[in-house]
Short mmCIF file of C-alpha atoms in Angstrom, two decimals:
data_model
loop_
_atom_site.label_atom_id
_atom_site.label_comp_id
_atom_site.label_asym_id
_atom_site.label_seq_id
_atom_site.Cartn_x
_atom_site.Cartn_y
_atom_site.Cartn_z
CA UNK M 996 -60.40 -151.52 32.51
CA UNK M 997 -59.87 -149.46 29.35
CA UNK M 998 -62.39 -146.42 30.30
CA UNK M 999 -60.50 -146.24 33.93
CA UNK M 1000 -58.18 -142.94 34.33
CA UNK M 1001 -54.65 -143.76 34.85
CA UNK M 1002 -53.49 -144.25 38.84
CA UNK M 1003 -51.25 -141.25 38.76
CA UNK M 1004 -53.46 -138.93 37.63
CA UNK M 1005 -54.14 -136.33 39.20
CA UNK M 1006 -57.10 -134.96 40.41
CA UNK M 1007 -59.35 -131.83 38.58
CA UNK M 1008 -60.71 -129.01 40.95
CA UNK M 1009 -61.19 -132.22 43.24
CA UNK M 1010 -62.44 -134.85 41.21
CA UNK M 1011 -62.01 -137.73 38.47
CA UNK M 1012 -60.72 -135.70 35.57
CA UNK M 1013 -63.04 -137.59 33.12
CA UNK M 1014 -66.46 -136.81 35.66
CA UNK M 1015 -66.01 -133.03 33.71
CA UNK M 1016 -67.61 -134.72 31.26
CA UNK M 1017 -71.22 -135.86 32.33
CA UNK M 1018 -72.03 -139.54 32.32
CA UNK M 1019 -74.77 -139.86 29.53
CA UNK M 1020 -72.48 -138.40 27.61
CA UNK M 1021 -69.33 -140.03 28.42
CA UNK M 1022 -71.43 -144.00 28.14
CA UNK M 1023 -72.41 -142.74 24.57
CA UNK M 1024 -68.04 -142.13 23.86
CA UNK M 1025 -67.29 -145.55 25.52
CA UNK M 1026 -69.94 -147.42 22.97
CA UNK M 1027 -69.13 -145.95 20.09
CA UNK M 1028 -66.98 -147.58 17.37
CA UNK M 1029 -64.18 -144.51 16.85
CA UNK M 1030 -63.69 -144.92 20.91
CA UNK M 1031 -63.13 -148.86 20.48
CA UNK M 1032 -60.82 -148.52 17.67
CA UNK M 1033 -59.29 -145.84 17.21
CA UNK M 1034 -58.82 -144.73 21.01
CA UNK M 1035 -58.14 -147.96 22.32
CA UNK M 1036 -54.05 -147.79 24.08
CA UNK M 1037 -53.13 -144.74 23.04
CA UNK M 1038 -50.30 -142.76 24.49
CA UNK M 1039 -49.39 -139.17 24.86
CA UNK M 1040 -47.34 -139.61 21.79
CA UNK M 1041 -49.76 -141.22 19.85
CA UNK M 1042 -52.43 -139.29 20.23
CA UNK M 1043 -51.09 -136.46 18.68
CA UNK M 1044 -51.01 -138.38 15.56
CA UNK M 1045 -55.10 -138.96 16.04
CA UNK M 1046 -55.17 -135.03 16.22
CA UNK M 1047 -53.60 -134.65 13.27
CA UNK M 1048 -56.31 -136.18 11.46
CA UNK M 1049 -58.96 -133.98 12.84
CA UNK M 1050 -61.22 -132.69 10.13
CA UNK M 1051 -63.46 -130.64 12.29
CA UNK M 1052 -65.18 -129.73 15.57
CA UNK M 1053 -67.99 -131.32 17.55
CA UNK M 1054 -69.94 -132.57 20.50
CA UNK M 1055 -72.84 -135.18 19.47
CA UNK M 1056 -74.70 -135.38 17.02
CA UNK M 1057 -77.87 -137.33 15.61
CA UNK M 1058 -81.11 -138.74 16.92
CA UNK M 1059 -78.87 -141.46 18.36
CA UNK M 1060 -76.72 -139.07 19.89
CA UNK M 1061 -73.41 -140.34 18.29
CA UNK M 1062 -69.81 -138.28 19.43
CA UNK M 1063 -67.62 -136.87 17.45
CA UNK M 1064 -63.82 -137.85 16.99
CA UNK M 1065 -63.15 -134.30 18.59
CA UNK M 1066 -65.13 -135.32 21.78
CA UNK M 1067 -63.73 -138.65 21.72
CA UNK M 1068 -60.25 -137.55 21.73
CA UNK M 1069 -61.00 -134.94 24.97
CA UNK M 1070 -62.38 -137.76 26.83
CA UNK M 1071 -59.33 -139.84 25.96
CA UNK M 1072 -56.61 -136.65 26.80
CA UNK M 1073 -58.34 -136.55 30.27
CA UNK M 1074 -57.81 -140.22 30.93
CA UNK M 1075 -54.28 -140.85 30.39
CA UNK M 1076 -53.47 -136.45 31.39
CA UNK M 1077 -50.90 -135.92 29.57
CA UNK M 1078 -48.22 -133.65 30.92
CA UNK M 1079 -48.50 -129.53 30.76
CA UNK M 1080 -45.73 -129.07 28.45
CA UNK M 1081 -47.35 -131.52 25.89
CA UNK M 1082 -50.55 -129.40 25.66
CA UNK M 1083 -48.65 -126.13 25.82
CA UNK M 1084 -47.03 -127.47 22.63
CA UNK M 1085 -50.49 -128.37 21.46
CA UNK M 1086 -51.87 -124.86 21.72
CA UNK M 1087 -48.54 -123.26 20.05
CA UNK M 1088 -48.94 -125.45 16.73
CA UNK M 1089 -49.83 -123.31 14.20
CA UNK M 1090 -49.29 -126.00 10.90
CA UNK M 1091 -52.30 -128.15 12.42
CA UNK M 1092 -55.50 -125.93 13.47
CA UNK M 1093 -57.52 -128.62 14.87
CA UNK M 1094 -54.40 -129.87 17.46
CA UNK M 1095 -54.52 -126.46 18.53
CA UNK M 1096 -57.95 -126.23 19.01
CA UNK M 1097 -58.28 -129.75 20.92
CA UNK M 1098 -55.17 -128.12 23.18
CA UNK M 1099 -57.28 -125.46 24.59
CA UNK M 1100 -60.26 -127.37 24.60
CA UNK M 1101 -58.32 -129.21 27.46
CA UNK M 1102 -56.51 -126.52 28.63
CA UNK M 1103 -59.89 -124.88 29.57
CA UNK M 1104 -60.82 -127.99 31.37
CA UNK M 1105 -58.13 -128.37 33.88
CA UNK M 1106 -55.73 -124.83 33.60
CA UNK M 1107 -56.65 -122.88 36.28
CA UNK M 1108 -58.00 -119.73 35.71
CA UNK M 1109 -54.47 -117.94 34.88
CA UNK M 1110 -53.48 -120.46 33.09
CA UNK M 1111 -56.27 -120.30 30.72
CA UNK M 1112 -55.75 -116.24 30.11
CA UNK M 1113 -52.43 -116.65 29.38
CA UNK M 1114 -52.20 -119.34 26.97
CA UNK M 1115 -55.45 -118.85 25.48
CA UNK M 1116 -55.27 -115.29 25.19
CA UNK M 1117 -53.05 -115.27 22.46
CA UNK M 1118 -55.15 -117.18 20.43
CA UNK M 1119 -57.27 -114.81 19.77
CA UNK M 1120 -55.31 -112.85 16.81
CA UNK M 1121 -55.74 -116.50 14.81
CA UNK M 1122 -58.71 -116.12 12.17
CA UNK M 1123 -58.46 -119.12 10.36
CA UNK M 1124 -61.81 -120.91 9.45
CA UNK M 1125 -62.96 -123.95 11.28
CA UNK M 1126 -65.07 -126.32 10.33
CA UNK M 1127 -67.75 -127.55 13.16
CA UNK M 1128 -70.86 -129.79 13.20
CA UNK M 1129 -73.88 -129.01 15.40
CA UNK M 1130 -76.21 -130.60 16.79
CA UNK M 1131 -78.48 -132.19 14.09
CA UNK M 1132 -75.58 -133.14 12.12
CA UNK M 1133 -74.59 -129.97 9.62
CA UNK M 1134 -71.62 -128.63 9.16
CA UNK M 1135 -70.82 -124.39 9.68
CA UNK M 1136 -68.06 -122.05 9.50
CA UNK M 1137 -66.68 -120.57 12.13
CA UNK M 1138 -62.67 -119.01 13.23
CA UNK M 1139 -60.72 -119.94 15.18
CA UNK M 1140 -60.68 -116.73 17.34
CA UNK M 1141 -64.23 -117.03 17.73
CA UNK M 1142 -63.60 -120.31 19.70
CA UNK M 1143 -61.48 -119.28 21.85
CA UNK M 1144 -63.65 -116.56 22.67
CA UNK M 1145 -66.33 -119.24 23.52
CA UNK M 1146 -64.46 -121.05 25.72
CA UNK M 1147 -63.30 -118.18 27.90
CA UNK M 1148 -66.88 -116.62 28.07
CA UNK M 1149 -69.29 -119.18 27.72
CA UNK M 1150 -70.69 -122.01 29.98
CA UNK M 1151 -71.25 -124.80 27.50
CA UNK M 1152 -69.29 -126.35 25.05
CA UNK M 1153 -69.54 -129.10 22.76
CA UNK M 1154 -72.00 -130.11 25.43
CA UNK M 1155 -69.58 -130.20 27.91
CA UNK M 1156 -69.72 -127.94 31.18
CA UNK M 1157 -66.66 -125.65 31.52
CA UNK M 1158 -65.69 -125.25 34.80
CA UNK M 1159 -66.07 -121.34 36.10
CA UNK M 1160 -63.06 -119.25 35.75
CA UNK M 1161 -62.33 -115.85 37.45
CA UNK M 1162 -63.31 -112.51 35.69
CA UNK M 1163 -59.97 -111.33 33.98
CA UNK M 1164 -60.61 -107.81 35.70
CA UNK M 1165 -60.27 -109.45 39.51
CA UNK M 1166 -56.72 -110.75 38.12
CA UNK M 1167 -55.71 -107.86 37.10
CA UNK M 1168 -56.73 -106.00 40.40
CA UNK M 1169 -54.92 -108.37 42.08
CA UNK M 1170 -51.82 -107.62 40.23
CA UNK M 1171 -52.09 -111.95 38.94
CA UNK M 1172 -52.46 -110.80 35.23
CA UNK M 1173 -50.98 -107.72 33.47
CA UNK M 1174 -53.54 -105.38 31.39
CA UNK M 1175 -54.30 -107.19 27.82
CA UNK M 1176 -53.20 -105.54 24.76
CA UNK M 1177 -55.08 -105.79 21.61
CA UNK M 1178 -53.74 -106.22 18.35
CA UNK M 1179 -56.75 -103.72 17.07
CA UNK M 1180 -54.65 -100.96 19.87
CA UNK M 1181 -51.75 -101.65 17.86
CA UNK M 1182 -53.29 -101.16 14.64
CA UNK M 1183 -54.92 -98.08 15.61
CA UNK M 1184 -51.60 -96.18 17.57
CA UNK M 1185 -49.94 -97.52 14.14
CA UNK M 1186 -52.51 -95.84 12.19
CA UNK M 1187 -52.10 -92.33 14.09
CA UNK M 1188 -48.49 -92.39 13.82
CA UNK M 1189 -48.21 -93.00 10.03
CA UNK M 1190 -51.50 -90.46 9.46
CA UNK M 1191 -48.83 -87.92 11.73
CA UNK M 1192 -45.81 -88.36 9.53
CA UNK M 1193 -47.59 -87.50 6.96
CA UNK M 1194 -46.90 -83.43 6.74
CA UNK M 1195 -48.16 -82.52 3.50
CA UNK M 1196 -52.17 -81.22 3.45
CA UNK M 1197 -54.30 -83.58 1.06
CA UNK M 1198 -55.07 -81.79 -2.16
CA UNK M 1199 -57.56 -79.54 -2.72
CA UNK M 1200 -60.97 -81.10 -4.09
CA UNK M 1201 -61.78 -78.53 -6.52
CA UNK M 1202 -66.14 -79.66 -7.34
CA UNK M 1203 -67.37 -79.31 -10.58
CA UNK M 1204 -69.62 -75.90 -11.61
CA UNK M 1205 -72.89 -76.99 -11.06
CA UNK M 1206 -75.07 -77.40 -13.70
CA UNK M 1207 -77.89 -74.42 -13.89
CA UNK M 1208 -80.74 -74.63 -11.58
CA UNK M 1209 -84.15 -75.72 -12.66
CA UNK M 1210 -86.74 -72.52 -13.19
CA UNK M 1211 -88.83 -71.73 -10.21
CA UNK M 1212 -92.24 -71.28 -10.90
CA UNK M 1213 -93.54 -68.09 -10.87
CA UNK M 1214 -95.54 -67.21 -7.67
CA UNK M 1215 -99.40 -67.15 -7.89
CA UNK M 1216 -101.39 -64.08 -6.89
CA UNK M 1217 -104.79 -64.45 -4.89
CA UNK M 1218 -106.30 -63.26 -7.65
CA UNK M 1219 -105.34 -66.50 -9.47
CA UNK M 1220 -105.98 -68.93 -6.90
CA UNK M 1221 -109.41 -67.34 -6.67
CA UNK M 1222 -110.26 -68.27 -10.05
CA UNK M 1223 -108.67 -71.48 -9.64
CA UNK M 1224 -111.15 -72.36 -6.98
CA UNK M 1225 -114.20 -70.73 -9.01
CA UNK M 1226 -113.21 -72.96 -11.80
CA UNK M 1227 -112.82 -76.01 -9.53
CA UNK M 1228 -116.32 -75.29 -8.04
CA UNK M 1229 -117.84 -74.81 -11.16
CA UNK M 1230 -116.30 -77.88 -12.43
CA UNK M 1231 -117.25 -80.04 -9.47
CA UNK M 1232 -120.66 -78.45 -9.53
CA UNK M 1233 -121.40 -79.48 -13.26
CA UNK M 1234 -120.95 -83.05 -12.36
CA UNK M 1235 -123.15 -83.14 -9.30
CA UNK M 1236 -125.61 -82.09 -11.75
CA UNK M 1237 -124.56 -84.54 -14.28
CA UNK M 1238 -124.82 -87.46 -11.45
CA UNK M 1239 -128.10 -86.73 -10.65
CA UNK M 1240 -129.55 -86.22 -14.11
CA UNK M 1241 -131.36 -89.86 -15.17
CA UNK M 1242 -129.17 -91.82 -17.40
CA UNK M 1243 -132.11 -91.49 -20.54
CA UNK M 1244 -131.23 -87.91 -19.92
CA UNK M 1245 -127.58 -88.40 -19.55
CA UNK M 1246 -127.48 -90.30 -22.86
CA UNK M 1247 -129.56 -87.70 -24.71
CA UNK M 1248 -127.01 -84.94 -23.60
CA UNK M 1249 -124.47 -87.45 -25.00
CA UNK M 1250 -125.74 -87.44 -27.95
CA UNK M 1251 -126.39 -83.87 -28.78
CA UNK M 1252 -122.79 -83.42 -27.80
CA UNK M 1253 -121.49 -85.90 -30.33
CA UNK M 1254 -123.76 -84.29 -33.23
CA UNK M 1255 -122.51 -80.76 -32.40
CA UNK M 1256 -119.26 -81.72 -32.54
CA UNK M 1257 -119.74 -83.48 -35.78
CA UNK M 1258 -121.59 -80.22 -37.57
CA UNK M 1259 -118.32 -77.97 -36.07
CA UNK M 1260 -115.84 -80.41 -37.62
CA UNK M 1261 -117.90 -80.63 -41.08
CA UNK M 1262 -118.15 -76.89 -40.79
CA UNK M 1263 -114.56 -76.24 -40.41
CA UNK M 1264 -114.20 -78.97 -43.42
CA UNK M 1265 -116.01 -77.15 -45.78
CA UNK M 1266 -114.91 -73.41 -44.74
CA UNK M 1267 -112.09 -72.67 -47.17
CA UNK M 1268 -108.72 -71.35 -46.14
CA UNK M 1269 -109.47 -67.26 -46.97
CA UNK M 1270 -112.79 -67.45 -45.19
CA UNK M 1271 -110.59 -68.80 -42.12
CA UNK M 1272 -108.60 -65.83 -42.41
CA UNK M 1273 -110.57 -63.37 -42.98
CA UNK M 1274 -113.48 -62.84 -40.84
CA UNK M 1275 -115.32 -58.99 -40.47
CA UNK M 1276 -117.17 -58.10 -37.39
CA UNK M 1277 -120.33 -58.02 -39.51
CA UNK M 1278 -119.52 -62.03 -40.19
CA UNK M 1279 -118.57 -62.38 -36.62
CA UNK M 1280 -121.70 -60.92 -36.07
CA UNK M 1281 -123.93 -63.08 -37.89
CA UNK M 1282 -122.12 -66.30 -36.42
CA UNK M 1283 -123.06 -64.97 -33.35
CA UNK M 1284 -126.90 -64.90 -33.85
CA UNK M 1285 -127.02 -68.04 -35.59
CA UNK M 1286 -125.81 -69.68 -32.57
CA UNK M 1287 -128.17 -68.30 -30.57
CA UNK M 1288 -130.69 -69.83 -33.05
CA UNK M 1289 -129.51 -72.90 -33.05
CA UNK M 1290 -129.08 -72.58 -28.90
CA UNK M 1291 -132.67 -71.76 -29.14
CA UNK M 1292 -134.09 -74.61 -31.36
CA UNK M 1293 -132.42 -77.37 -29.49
CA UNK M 1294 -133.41 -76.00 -25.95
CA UNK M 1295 -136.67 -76.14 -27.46
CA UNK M 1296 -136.37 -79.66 -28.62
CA UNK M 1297 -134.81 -80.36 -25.10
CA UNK M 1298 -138.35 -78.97 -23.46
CA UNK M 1299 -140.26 -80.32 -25.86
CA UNK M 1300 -138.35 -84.36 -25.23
CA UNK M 1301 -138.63 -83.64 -21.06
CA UNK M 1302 -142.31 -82.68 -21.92
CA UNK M 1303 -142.58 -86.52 -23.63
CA UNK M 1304 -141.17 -88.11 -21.52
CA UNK M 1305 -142.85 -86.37 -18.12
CA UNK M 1306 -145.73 -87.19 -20.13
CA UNK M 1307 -144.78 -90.64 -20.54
CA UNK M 1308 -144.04 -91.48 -17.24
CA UNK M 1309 -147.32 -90.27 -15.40
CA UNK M 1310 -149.38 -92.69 -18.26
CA UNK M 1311 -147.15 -95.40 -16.77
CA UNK M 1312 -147.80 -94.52 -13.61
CA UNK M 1313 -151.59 -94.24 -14.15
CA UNK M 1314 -151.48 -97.62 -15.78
CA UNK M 1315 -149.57 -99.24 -12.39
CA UNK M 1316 -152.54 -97.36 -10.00
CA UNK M 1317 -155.27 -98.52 -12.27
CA UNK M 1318 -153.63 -101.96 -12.47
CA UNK M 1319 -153.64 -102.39 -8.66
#
């Protein structure tokens, strides 16, 4: 007897208002303990006091599928109906968000389709925060004008069906609804009056004197890059020959590179400062054919190691034929 709609109620796009809700859903509201106790003979009047204590938005929740005290309260607004002028009120509350909210929650329900335009509509400039639990429980943000916007576009809510409501434009071609104004098409006329008042020119943004530009490079001639490329292909042509050199040989150049450096730094050591100075073509000179000596002698030595070491190699290999 207590989940049974009240005999003069009226009936919602021609059936039992609380069949909007579907029947798994509605047996899980009628077992649960908020339902029992807290829903159990109330009133018009007193239910606004239940809304009052609203602390968020929900449908069910939980493995279990429990309801929430929103849901609860829907089911109980569409049993006893309370009268249109008690939910307009409900929508029109501004000190209690969530009584709004449950007001056009039901208002969407059974307003027809005008109805729900014009007295949800409005609602839609509100962008306080709202506090609503999903489905596995957790609790996220949302506003207020975001909700309303989901129950005038959306099919589902809460996990409740909304019932299908004309496109606003076939109202408005039918001369049922006048053209919506948006608060953001007052804003923006507002904004192009005051930005036309406004007579004086903005001042003058005078920029700071750059600082000097960096140096270009000068531009190369061919006859540069040409000797760029020599040098790269002599460069790139020295180590090919270095790579295929034998490492004993490799090493050996190593060496004689490390003891000619050596001699040049001990000879610069030992030169005194006026010899540095002063050098005569005839010194110059001399310099220049000791080099070559010494240029000479270790080529020599260089023949005479390859020599030893060709030498080496064909005993071994000897050895290995005479072996087998």
């Amino acid at each position: 007897m207590a989940n049974r709609t009240v005999k003069d109620a009226k009936s919602v796009r021609g059936t039992n208002p609380q069949f909007l809700i579907e029947k798994i859903i509605r047996s899980r509201i009628y077992e649960c303990k908020y339902w029992k106790e807290e829903c159990f003979a109330l009133s018009a009047e007193l239910i606004v006091d239940k809304a009052m204590e609203l602390r968020f938005l929900g449908g069910v929740y939980g493995g279990n599928v429990k309801p929430s005290p929103f849901l609860c309260l829907t089911l109980k607004m569409l049993q006893i109906q309370p009268e249109k002028d008690i939910i307009v009120e409900f929508i029109k509350n501004e000190e209690f968000k969530y009584v709004r909210a449950l007001g056009a929650l039901y208002m969407r329900l059974v307003g027809t389709s005008i109805e729900c335009y014009k007295y949800l509509e409005p609602l839609l400039n509100d962008g306080r925060k709202l506090r609503n639990q999903t489905r596995d429980g957790k609790f996220v943000m949302i506003h207020m004008d975001e909700y309303i916007d989901g129950l005038l576009h959306e099919e589902r809510m809460f996990d409740i069906i909304l019932p299908r409501i004309q496109k606003r434009h076939v109202l408005e071609e039918a001369n049922e609804l006048d053209p919506r104004i948006s608060a953001l098409d007052d804003d923006a006329d507002d904004n192009v009056e005051s930005s036309g008042e406004e007579d004086e020119p903005p001042p003058e943004h005078n920029p700071k004197p750059r600082r000097e530009e960096r140096k270009r490079t000068p531009v190369r001639t061919k006859e540069q890059d040409r000797g760029k490329d020599r040098d790269r292909k002599y460069r790139d042509r020295e180590r090919d020959r270095e790579r295929e050199k034998p490492r004993s040989d490799r090493e050996r150049d190593r060496d004689r590179d490390k003891y000619r450096d050596r001699s040049r730094s001990r000879e610069r050591r030992h030169r005194s400062p006026p010899e540095r100075r002063e050098r005569t073509p005839d010194r110059r000179d001399r310099n220049r054919d000791r080099n070559k000596e010494e240029r000479s002698k270790r080529r020599d030595y260089d023949r005479h190691d390859y020599d030893r070491d060709r030498h080496d190699r064909e005993e071994r290999r000897r050895d290995r034929d005479r072996d087998r």
